[in-house]
């Protein structure tokens, strides 16, 4: 996804400069997708070109703040009012890889499956630990006030559910492969 | 640091000859204090066999299983039973709480079986129930508790006294996802406080609470996942 709409949404709260936008984006999305500050400024330049943002004041440190224009506000509204499309999903490298591993000779599909399972479980461990840090900070009262921490927890849980679904799919692939290999359906 | 649990080339074969079933084949595994290890694998891969050997509920055909440095093969049945009661706690999907006993009596039972006097056993049981935030339910019977509460009683029973090794087989089986996560959090807290645990599960989301996730296939450990990110910042 482009970060364009995320930046527009953050600017609805008031003018910000590039680094502030990067920090706000990462805090609310659980540091799941770190942003390159250069990417933020490139996006701001495009948004400015398209008339969605304009330069606001410069602070004492020389940071250029950007603020939303009316067109930018309408663009953001349109984003909230539309759904994220799931009909034409982006190419899934893993699904493609498994399809090819199954059909191209000389590949041990169970090894491919296990390597991926390990990697996905490792990612799941990482998401689970990040979430545990956030929820324990919430419990101890050391998390920043506001809904930002809850937002970050929900984003991490989205990654947790997606990784879990992937492991289940890998398990399903393996079970189906074993069943296909043995027409009687017996377990090895 | 001494491992709480160690499997050395642990092998379990049922039957002999061409019909022999190889449940576990030469599994090496070390679990230290403060470590939670999850075991994943398809049905029939040997997960439950591993847990049975680790808890001394079954004996290996070859290889060795050590609990707190003690080789289980060197123990007579009485010694094995004593070690099981003293050092090992079990949480199974079937909770096996005794319906005629209160929550506190269920938790105190393994201590009393091991010769701890009634009053002392009851105090330890109440402390264990307090740790799982169930002290107010101490006098209630299992059928007066929710599924999640019963599971917490089972965990308190598994950890009561000075048990260092906790073995859990699908401990969140019948629970909804939020209650299930709470059980995992509880396990995690006990491990962080110094216990060692082995968790058998087919739920990747639950296995992710472990320090290490090991994968079994056809009775062999084939891989291991370990995140580089720690539990605390």
Short mmCIF file of C-alpha atoms in Angstrom, two decimals:
data_model
loop_
_atom_site.label_atom_id
_atom_site.label_comp_id
_atom_site.label_asym_id
_atom_site.label_seq_id
_atom_site.Cartn_x
_atom_site.Cartn_y
_atom_site.Cartn_z
CA UNK A 1 0.00 0.00 0.00
CA UNK A 2 1.11 3.59 -0.49
CA UNK A 3 1.55 5.58 2.69
CA UNK A 4 -0.25 8.50 1.08
CA UNK A 5 -3.58 8.01 2.82
CA UNK A 6 -2.00 7.23 6.17
CA UNK A 7 -0.11 10.53 6.06
CA UNK A 8 -3.26 12.41 5.03
CA UNK A 9 -5.15 10.82 7.93
CA UNK A 10 -2.44 11.83 10.42
CA UNK A 11 -2.47 15.40 9.07
CA UNK A 12 -6.21 15.59 9.88
CA UNK A 13 -5.06 16.02 13.49
CA UNK A 14 -3.08 19.17 12.61
CA UNK A 15 0.11 20.26 10.84
CA UNK A 16 3.20 18.06 11.25
CA UNK A 17 6.66 17.80 9.72
CA UNK A 18 8.10 14.72 8.04
CA UNK A 19 9.83 13.08 10.97
CA UNK A 20 6.81 13.60 13.23
CA UNK A 21 4.65 11.86 10.63
CA UNK A 22 7.05 8.92 10.45
CA UNK A 23 7.08 8.60 14.28
CA UNK A 24 3.28 8.86 14.58
CA UNK A 25 2.73 6.28 11.82
CA UNK A 26 5.10 3.79 13.44
CA UNK A 27 3.77 4.26 16.98
CA UNK A 28 0.19 3.61 15.89
CA UNK A 29 1.02 0.59 13.77
CA UNK A 30 3.14 -1.19 16.37
CA UNK A 31 6.42 -0.55 14.50
CA UNK A 32 5.22 -3.26 12.13
CA UNK A 33 6.16 -1.33 8.98
CA UNK A 34 9.04 1.08 9.68
CA UNK A 35 8.97 4.07 7.32
CA UNK A 36 11.99 5.56 5.67
CA UNK A 37 11.93 9.30 6.33
CA UNK A 38 12.94 9.89 2.70
CA UNK A 39 9.81 8.00 1.65
CA UNK A 40 7.74 10.32 3.83
CA UNK A 41 9.18 13.45 2.20
CA UNK A 42 8.78 12.00 -1.31
CA UNK A 43 5.13 11.27 -0.52
CA UNK A 44 4.62 14.75 0.95
CA UNK A 45 6.11 16.27 -2.23
CA UNK A 46 3.62 14.28 -4.34
CA UNK A 47 0.71 15.24 -2.10
CA UNK A 48 1.77 18.89 -2.39
CA UNK A 49 1.98 18.58 -6.19
CA UNK A 50 -1.54 17.10 -6.25
CA UNK A 51 -2.87 19.90 -4.04
CA UNK A 52 -3.72 17.63 -1.06
CA UNK A 53 -1.29 19.30 1.36
CA UNK A 54 0.48 22.64 1.54
CA UNK A 55 3.44 23.99 3.43
CA UNK A 56 2.59 25.57 6.73
CA UNK A 57 4.93 27.45 9.07
CA UNK A 58 8.55 26.56 9.70
CA UNK A 59 9.45 26.06 13.39
CA UNK A 60 12.54 27.43 15.16
CA UNK A 61 14.49 24.30 14.28
CA UNK A 62 13.73 24.84 10.60
CA UNK A 63 11.24 21.92 10.29
CA UNK A 64 8.76 22.53 7.51
CA UNK A 65 5.24 21.65 8.69
CA UNK A 66 2.60 20.46 6.25
CA UNK A 67 -1.13 20.87 6.58
CA UNK A 68 -4.15 19.46 4.77
CA UNK A 69 -5.94 21.41 2.06
CA UNK A 70 -9.70 21.08 1.50
CA UNK A 71 -8.92 18.72 -1.40
CA UNK A 72 -6.75 16.66 0.96
CA UNK A 73 -9.59 16.51 3.48
CA UNK A 74 -11.97 15.27 0.75
CA UNK A 75 -9.41 12.66 -0.39
CA UNK A 76 -9.09 11.39 3.21
CA UNK A 77 -12.88 11.26 3.61
CA UNK A 78 -13.10 9.21 0.39
CA UNK A 79 -10.52 6.79 1.81
CA UNK A 80 -12.53 6.24 5.01
CA UNK A 81 -15.67 5.79 2.92
CA UNK A 82 -14.22 3.13 0.62
CA UNK A 83 -13.25 -0.46 1.44
CA UNK A 84 -9.83 -2.03 1.02
CA UNK A 85 -10.18 -4.21 -2.05
CA UNK A 86 -9.55 -7.94 -1.65
CA UNK A 87 -10.83 -9.12 -5.03
CA UNK A 88 -7.51 -8.98 -6.89
CA UNK A 89 -4.94 -9.81 -4.21
CA UNK A 90 -1.30 -9.02 -4.90
CA UNK A 91 0.85 -11.97 -6.02
CA UNK A 92 1.51 -14.26 -3.09
CA UNK A 93 5.09 -15.47 -3.40
CA UNK A 94 4.56 -18.33 -0.96
CA UNK A 95 1.50 -19.74 -2.74
CA UNK A 96 3.30 -19.45 -6.07
CA UNK A 97 6.42 -21.09 -4.66
CA UNK A 98 4.46 -24.05 -3.29
CA UNK A 99 2.51 -24.49 -6.50
CA UNK A 100 5.80 -24.66 -8.38
CA UNK A 101 7.50 -26.88 -5.78
CA UNK A 102 4.65 -29.37 -6.23
CA UNK A 103 4.82 -29.41 -10.00
CA UNK A 104 8.52 -28.97 -10.78
CA UNK A 105 10.48 -32.23 -10.33
CA UNK A 106 13.26 -32.61 -7.77
CA UNK A 107 11.88 -30.44 -4.95
CA UNK A 108 11.20 -31.86 -1.46
CA UNK A 109 7.90 -30.10 -0.78
CA UNK A 110 7.80 -31.12 2.89
CA UNK A 111 11.17 -29.43 3.41
CA UNK A 112 9.90 -26.28 1.70
CA UNK A 113 6.80 -26.38 3.92
CA UNK A 114 8.80 -26.90 7.12
CA UNK A 115 11.30 -24.14 6.33
CA UNK A 116 8.41 -21.74 5.84
CA UNK A 117 6.58 -22.97 8.94
CA UNK A 118 9.65 -22.28 11.07
CA UNK A 119 10.06 -18.81 9.57
CA UNK A 120 6.40 -17.92 10.03
CA UNK A 121 6.34 -19.19 13.63
CA UNK A 122 9.46 -17.12 14.31
CA UNK A 123 7.64 -14.04 12.96
CA UNK A 124 4.66 -14.97 15.13
CA UNK A 125 6.94 -15.10 18.19
CA UNK A 126 8.26 -11.64 17.35
CA UNK A 127 4.77 -10.14 16.96
CA UNK A 128 3.63 -11.86 20.18
CA UNK A 129 6.56 -10.41 22.14
CA UNK A 130 6.03 -6.91 20.77
CA UNK A 131 2.38 -7.13 21.73
CA UNK A 132 3.26 -8.43 25.22
CA UNK A 133 5.52 -5.40 25.76
CA UNK A 134 2.72 -3.03 24.77
CA UNK A 135 0.04 -4.73 26.86
CA UNK A 136 2.28 -4.90 29.91
CA UNK A 137 3.12 -1.19 29.49
CA UNK A 138 -0.64 -0.54 29.36
CA UNK A 139 -1.15 -2.53 32.56
CA UNK A 140 1.74 -0.80 34.36
CA UNK A 141 0.51 2.62 33.23
CA UNK A 142 3.80 3.34 31.43
CA UNK A 143 2.23 3.42 27.97
CA UNK A 144 1.54 6.85 26.44
CA UNK A 145 -1.98 8.16 27.10
CA UNK A 146 -4.60 7.99 24.34
CA UNK A 147 -5.70 5.22 21.99
CA UNK A 148 -2.32 4.91 20.23
CA UNK A 149 -1.16 1.84 22.17
CA UNK A 150 -4.44 0.04 21.63
CA UNK A 151 -4.16 0.83 17.91
CA UNK A 152 -0.64 -0.63 17.85
CA UNK A 153 -1.83 -3.75 19.72
CA UNK A 154 -4.61 -4.26 17.17
CA UNK A 155 -2.18 -3.94 14.27
CA UNK A 156 0.13 -6.51 15.85
CA UNK A 157 -2.86 -8.80 16.38
CA UNK A 158 -3.69 -8.46 12.69
CA UNK A 159 -0.17 -9.71 11.92
CA UNK A 160 -0.57 -12.46 14.54
CA UNK A 161 -3.82 -13.71 13.00
CA UNK A 162 -2.35 -13.55 9.48
CA UNK A 163 0.76 -15.52 10.51
CA UNK A 164 -1.40 -18.04 12.37
CA UNK A 165 -3.56 -18.48 9.26
CA UNK A 166 -0.45 -19.05 7.19
CA UNK A 167 0.80 -21.78 9.55
CA UNK A 168 -2.61 -23.44 9.43
CA UNK A 169 -2.55 -23.31 5.67
CA UNK A 170 0.96 -24.86 5.63
CA UNK A 171 -0.27 -27.63 7.97
CA UNK A 172 -3.25 -28.14 5.68
CA UNK A 173 -0.96 -28.36 2.63
CA UNK A 174 1.15 -31.00 4.34
CA UNK A 175 -1.86 -33.04 5.45
CA UNK A 176 -3.32 -32.90 1.94
CA UNK A 177 0.00 -33.89 0.37
CA UNK A 178 0.32 -36.89 2.68
CA UNK A 179 -3.22 -37.97 1.91
CA UNK A 180 -2.67 -37.63 -1.83
CA UNK A 181 0.54 -39.65 -1.57
CA UNK A 182 -1.38 -42.46 0.15
CA UNK A 183 -4.66 -43.15 -1.66
CA UNK A 184 -5.97 -45.12 1.33
CA UNK A 185 -5.77 -41.99 3.38
CA UNK A 186 -3.70 -43.73 6.07
CA UNK A 187 -1.24 -41.67 8.04
CA UNK A 188 2.43 -42.57 7.56
CA UNK B 1 22.55 -24.12 35.08
CA UNK B 2 21.19 -27.66 35.44
CA UNK B 3 18.55 -28.49 32.91
CA UNK B 4 15.15 -29.19 34.45
CA UNK B 5 14.42 -31.63 31.65
CA UNK B 6 16.78 -33.40 29.33
CA UNK B 7 16.03 -35.96 26.65
CA UNK B 8 19.09 -37.75 25.30
CA UNK B 9 18.46 -39.68 22.10
CA UNK B 10 15.07 -40.57 23.57
CA UNK B 11 13.38 -43.27 21.53
CA UNK B 12 9.98 -44.88 22.01
CA UNK B 13 8.93 -47.80 19.88
CA UNK B 14 5.66 -49.65 20.29
CA UNK B 15 5.79 -53.29 19.20
CA UNK B 16 8.56 -55.02 17.27
CA UNK B 17 9.37 -56.18 13.78
CA UNK B 18 7.66 -54.91 10.66
CA UNK B 19 4.58 -53.71 12.56
CA UNK B 20 6.61 -51.63 15.07
CA UNK B 21 5.44 -48.05 15.49
CA UNK B 22 8.26 -45.55 16.01
CA UNK B 23 6.67 -42.83 18.14
CA UNK B 24 9.96 -41.06 18.89
CA UNK B 25 13.32 -41.58 17.23
CA UNK B 26 16.42 -40.29 18.99
CA UNK B 27 15.09 -36.98 20.29
CA UNK B 28 17.53 -34.63 22.05
CA UNK B 29 15.97 -31.77 23.99
CA UNK B 30 17.16 -29.63 26.89
CA UNK B 31 14.80 -27.34 28.83
CA UNK B 32 16.34 -25.00 31.40
CA UNK B 33 14.78 -23.03 34.24
CA UNK B 34 13.00 -19.96 32.90
CA UNK B 35 12.43 -21.56 29.53
CA UNK B 36 9.16 -22.36 27.80
CA UNK B 37 9.51 -24.76 24.89
CA UNK B 38 6.59 -25.42 22.57
CA UNK B 39 6.32 -28.64 20.57
CA UNK B 40 4.45 -28.59 17.27
CA UNK B 41 3.89 -31.25 14.66
CA UNK B 42 1.14 -33.07 12.79
CA UNK B 43 -1.02 -35.73 14.46
CA UNK B 44 1.05 -38.83 15.05
CA UNK B 45 4.37 -36.99 14.92
CA UNK B 46 5.20 -37.90 18.52
CA UNK B 47 4.19 -34.78 20.47
CA UNK B 48 2.23 -36.57 23.16
CA UNK B 49 4.79 -39.41 23.36
CA UNK B 50 7.45 -36.79 24.08
CA UNK B 51 5.36 -35.36 26.90
CA UNK B 52 4.64 -38.82 28.38
CA UNK B 53 8.37 -39.61 28.46
CA UNK B 54 9.24 -36.17 29.89
CA UNK B 55 6.76 -36.65 32.72
CA UNK B 56 7.80 -40.20 33.54
CA UNK B 57 4.35 -41.47 32.57
CA UNK B 58 5.96 -43.74 29.98
CA UNK B 59 9.50 -45.13 29.63
CA UNK B 60 11.80 -44.73 26.65
CA UNK B 61 12.75 -47.81 24.66
CA UNK B 62 16.31 -46.49 24.41
CA UNK B 63 18.05 -43.24 25.24
CA UNK B 64 17.55 -41.43 28.53
CA UNK B 65 15.22 -38.90 30.12
CA UNK B 66 16.51 -36.79 33.04
CA UNK B 67 14.37 -34.62 35.29
CA UNK B 68 16.40 -32.21 37.43
CA UNK B 69 19.47 -34.24 36.52
CA UNK B 70 17.97 -37.56 37.72
CA UNK B 71 17.87 -40.31 35.06
CA UNK B 72 14.34 -41.72 35.18
CA UNK B 73 15.52 -45.18 34.07
CA UNK B 74 17.37 -45.54 37.39
CA UNK B 75 14.25 -45.06 39.52
CA UNK B 76 12.00 -47.83 40.81
CA UNK B 77 8.23 -47.30 40.44
CA UNK B 78 7.94 -45.72 43.90
CA UNK B 79 10.86 -43.37 43.25
CA UNK B 80 9.41 -42.41 39.89
CA UNK B 81 6.00 -41.72 41.41
CA UNK B 82 7.59 -39.58 44.10
CA UNK B 83 9.62 -37.56 41.58
CA UNK B 84 6.51 -37.05 39.46
CA UNK B 85 4.53 -35.69 42.39
CA UNK B 86 7.37 -33.56 43.73
CA UNK B 87 8.89 -32.09 40.57
CA UNK B 88 6.43 -32.34 37.70
CA UNK B 89 3.12 -30.60 37.10
CA UNK B 90 0.75 -31.66 34.34
CA UNK B 91 -1.95 -29.70 32.55
CA UNK B 92 -3.87 -31.76 30.08
CA UNK B 93 -6.78 -30.91 27.84
CA UNK B 94 -8.88 -33.19 30.01
CA UNK B 95 -8.57 -31.30 33.27
CA UNK B 96 -9.15 -34.30 35.53
CA UNK B 97 -10.34 -32.15 38.41
CA UNK B 98 -12.11 -34.34 40.95
CA UNK B 99 -15.76 -33.23 41.03
CA UNK B 100 -16.28 -34.12 44.70
CA UNK B 101 -13.42 -31.89 45.87
CA UNK B 102 -13.37 -28.08 46.08
CA UNK B 103 -10.88 -26.06 44.02
CA UNK B 104 -8.54 -25.80 47.03
CA UNK B 105 -8.84 -29.52 47.79
CA UNK B 106 -8.07 -30.39 44.18
CA UNK B 107 -4.94 -28.23 44.29
CA UNK B 108 -3.84 -29.60 47.69
CA UNK B 109 -4.34 -33.25 46.68
CA UNK B 110 -0.93 -33.92 45.07
CA UNK B 111 0.81 -32.40 48.10
CA UNK B 112 -1.17 -34.53 50.53
CA UNK B 113 -0.43 -37.63 48.44
CA UNK B 114 3.23 -36.73 48.85
CA UNK B 115 2.89 -36.61 52.63
CA UNK B 116 2.54 -32.87 53.21
CA UNK B 117 0.32 -32.41 56.32
CA UNK B 118 -3.24 -31.25 55.58
CA UNK B 119 -2.99 -27.72 56.98
CA UNK B 120 0.33 -26.96 55.21
CA UNK B 121 -0.99 -28.45 51.97
CA UNK B 122 -4.08 -26.27 52.21
CA UNK B 123 -2.01 -23.12 52.76
CA UNK B 124 0.16 -23.89 49.74
CA UNK B 125 -2.97 -24.61 47.70
CA UNK B 126 -4.50 -21.27 48.63
CA UNK B 127 -1.29 -19.49 47.68
CA UNK B 128 -1.27 -21.29 44.30
CA UNK B 129 -4.92 -20.35 43.72
CA UNK B 130 -4.10 -16.75 44.63
CA UNK B 131 -1.36 -16.73 41.97
CA UNK B 132 -3.92 -17.63 39.33
CA UNK B 133 -6.31 -15.03 40.81
CA UNK B 134 -8.77 -17.64 41.98
CA UNK B 135 -8.45 -17.35 45.75
CA UNK B 136 -12.13 -16.32 46.08
CA UNK B 137 -13.17 -19.58 44.37
CA UNK B 138 -11.21 -21.83 46.72
CA UNK B 139 -14.33 -23.37 48.31
CA UNK B 140 -16.24 -23.86 45.09
CA UNK B 141 -16.61 -27.18 43.31
CA UNK B 142 -15.45 -27.69 39.70
CA UNK B 143 -19.00 -27.67 38.31
CA UNK B 144 -19.52 -24.23 39.87
CA UNK B 145 -16.57 -22.81 37.87
CA UNK B 146 -16.36 -21.67 34.23
CA UNK B 147 -14.11 -23.53 31.77
CA UNK B 148 -11.42 -20.87 32.10
CA UNK B 149 -11.59 -21.00 35.90
CA UNK B 150 -11.31 -24.78 35.89
CA UNK B 151 -8.26 -24.51 33.67
CA UNK B 152 -6.68 -22.06 36.11
CA UNK B 153 -7.36 -24.49 38.96
CA UNK B 154 -5.61 -27.19 36.91
CA UNK B 155 -2.62 -24.88 36.42
CA UNK B 156 -2.53 -24.03 40.12
CA UNK B 157 -2.57 -27.77 40.88
CA UNK B 158 0.24 -28.33 38.38
CA UNK B 159 2.43 -25.67 39.97
CA UNK B 160 1.58 -26.01 43.65
CA UNK B 161 4.52 -26.46 45.99
CA UNK B 162 7.96 -26.38 44.45
CA UNK B 163 7.33 -27.98 41.09
CA UNK B 164 9.96 -26.93 38.57
CA UNK B 165 8.72 -28.65 35.45
CA UNK B 166 5.35 -27.98 33.91
CA UNK B 167 4.06 -30.17 31.10
CA UNK B 168 1.04 -28.95 29.19
CA UNK B 169 -0.80 -30.80 26.44
CA UNK B 170 -3.18 -28.52 24.51
CA UNK B 171 -4.03 -26.70 27.76
CA UNK B 172 -6.31 -24.24 26.00
CA UNK B 173 -8.26 -26.93 24.17
CA UNK B 174 -11.81 -26.12 25.13
CA UNK B 175 -11.40 -22.41 25.86
CA UNK B 176 -12.36 -19.40 23.76
CA UNK B 177 -9.47 -17.44 22.26
CA UNK B 178 -9.27 -14.68 24.88
CA UNK B 179 -9.43 -17.10 27.84
CA UNK B 180 -6.93 -19.33 26.06
CA UNK B 181 -4.48 -16.45 25.72
CA UNK B 182 -4.89 -15.68 29.43
CA UNK B 183 -3.86 -19.25 30.25
CA UNK B 184 -0.77 -18.84 28.07
CA UNK B 185 0.06 -15.57 29.79
CA UNK B 186 -0.17 -17.35 33.13
CA UNK B 187 2.14 -20.14 31.94
CA UNK B 188 4.55 -17.53 30.65
CA UNK B 189 4.56 -15.71 34.00
CA UNK B 190 5.33 -18.92 35.89
CA UNK B 191 8.19 -19.68 33.53
CA UNK B 192 9.54 -16.13 33.86
CA UNK B 193 9.48 -16.71 37.63
CA UNK B 194 11.86 -19.66 37.18
CA UNK B 195 9.87 -22.76 36.20
CA UNK B 196 10.55 -24.76 33.04
CA UNK B 197 7.71 -25.75 30.77
CA UNK B 198 6.97 -27.86 27.73
CA UNK B 199 3.82 -26.98 25.84
CA UNK B 200 2.39 -29.31 23.22
CA UNK B 201 0.03 -27.50 20.89
CA UNK B 202 -1.19 -27.39 17.33
CA UNK B 203 -2.03 -23.68 17.66
CA UNK B 204 0.83 -21.59 16.31
CA UNK B 205 -0.55 -18.53 18.10
CA UNK B 206 -0.11 -20.29 21.42
CA UNK B 207 3.27 -21.78 20.55
CA UNK B 208 4.45 -18.23 19.86
CA UNK B 209 4.51 -17.59 23.63
CA UNK B 210 7.44 -20.00 23.89
CA UNK B 211 11.12 -19.12 23.91
CA UNK B 212 11.69 -21.90 21.41
CA UNK B 213 9.29 -23.79 19.19
CA UNK B 214 10.52 -27.23 18.13
CA UNK B 215 8.92 -29.17 15.29
CA UNK B 216 8.42 -32.92 15.28
CA UNK B 217 7.90 -34.97 12.16
CA UNK B 218 7.66 -38.77 12.15
CA UNK B 219 9.13 -38.94 15.67
CA UNK B 220 12.14 -36.74 14.93
CA UNK B 221 12.88 -33.12 15.79
CA UNK B 222 13.31 -31.50 12.41
CA UNK B 223 13.55 -27.77 13.12
CA UNK B 224 13.39 -25.04 15.72
CA UNK B 225 12.09 -21.44 15.72
CA UNK B 226 13.47 -18.81 18.07
CA UNK B 227 12.77 -15.11 17.71
CA UNK B 228 15.63 -12.65 18.12
CA UNK B 229 13.24 -10.21 19.79
CA UNK B 230 13.09 -10.51 23.59
CA UNK B 231 10.09 -10.35 25.92
CA UNK B 232 11.15 -7.02 27.38
CA UNK B 233 12.41 -3.97 25.55
#
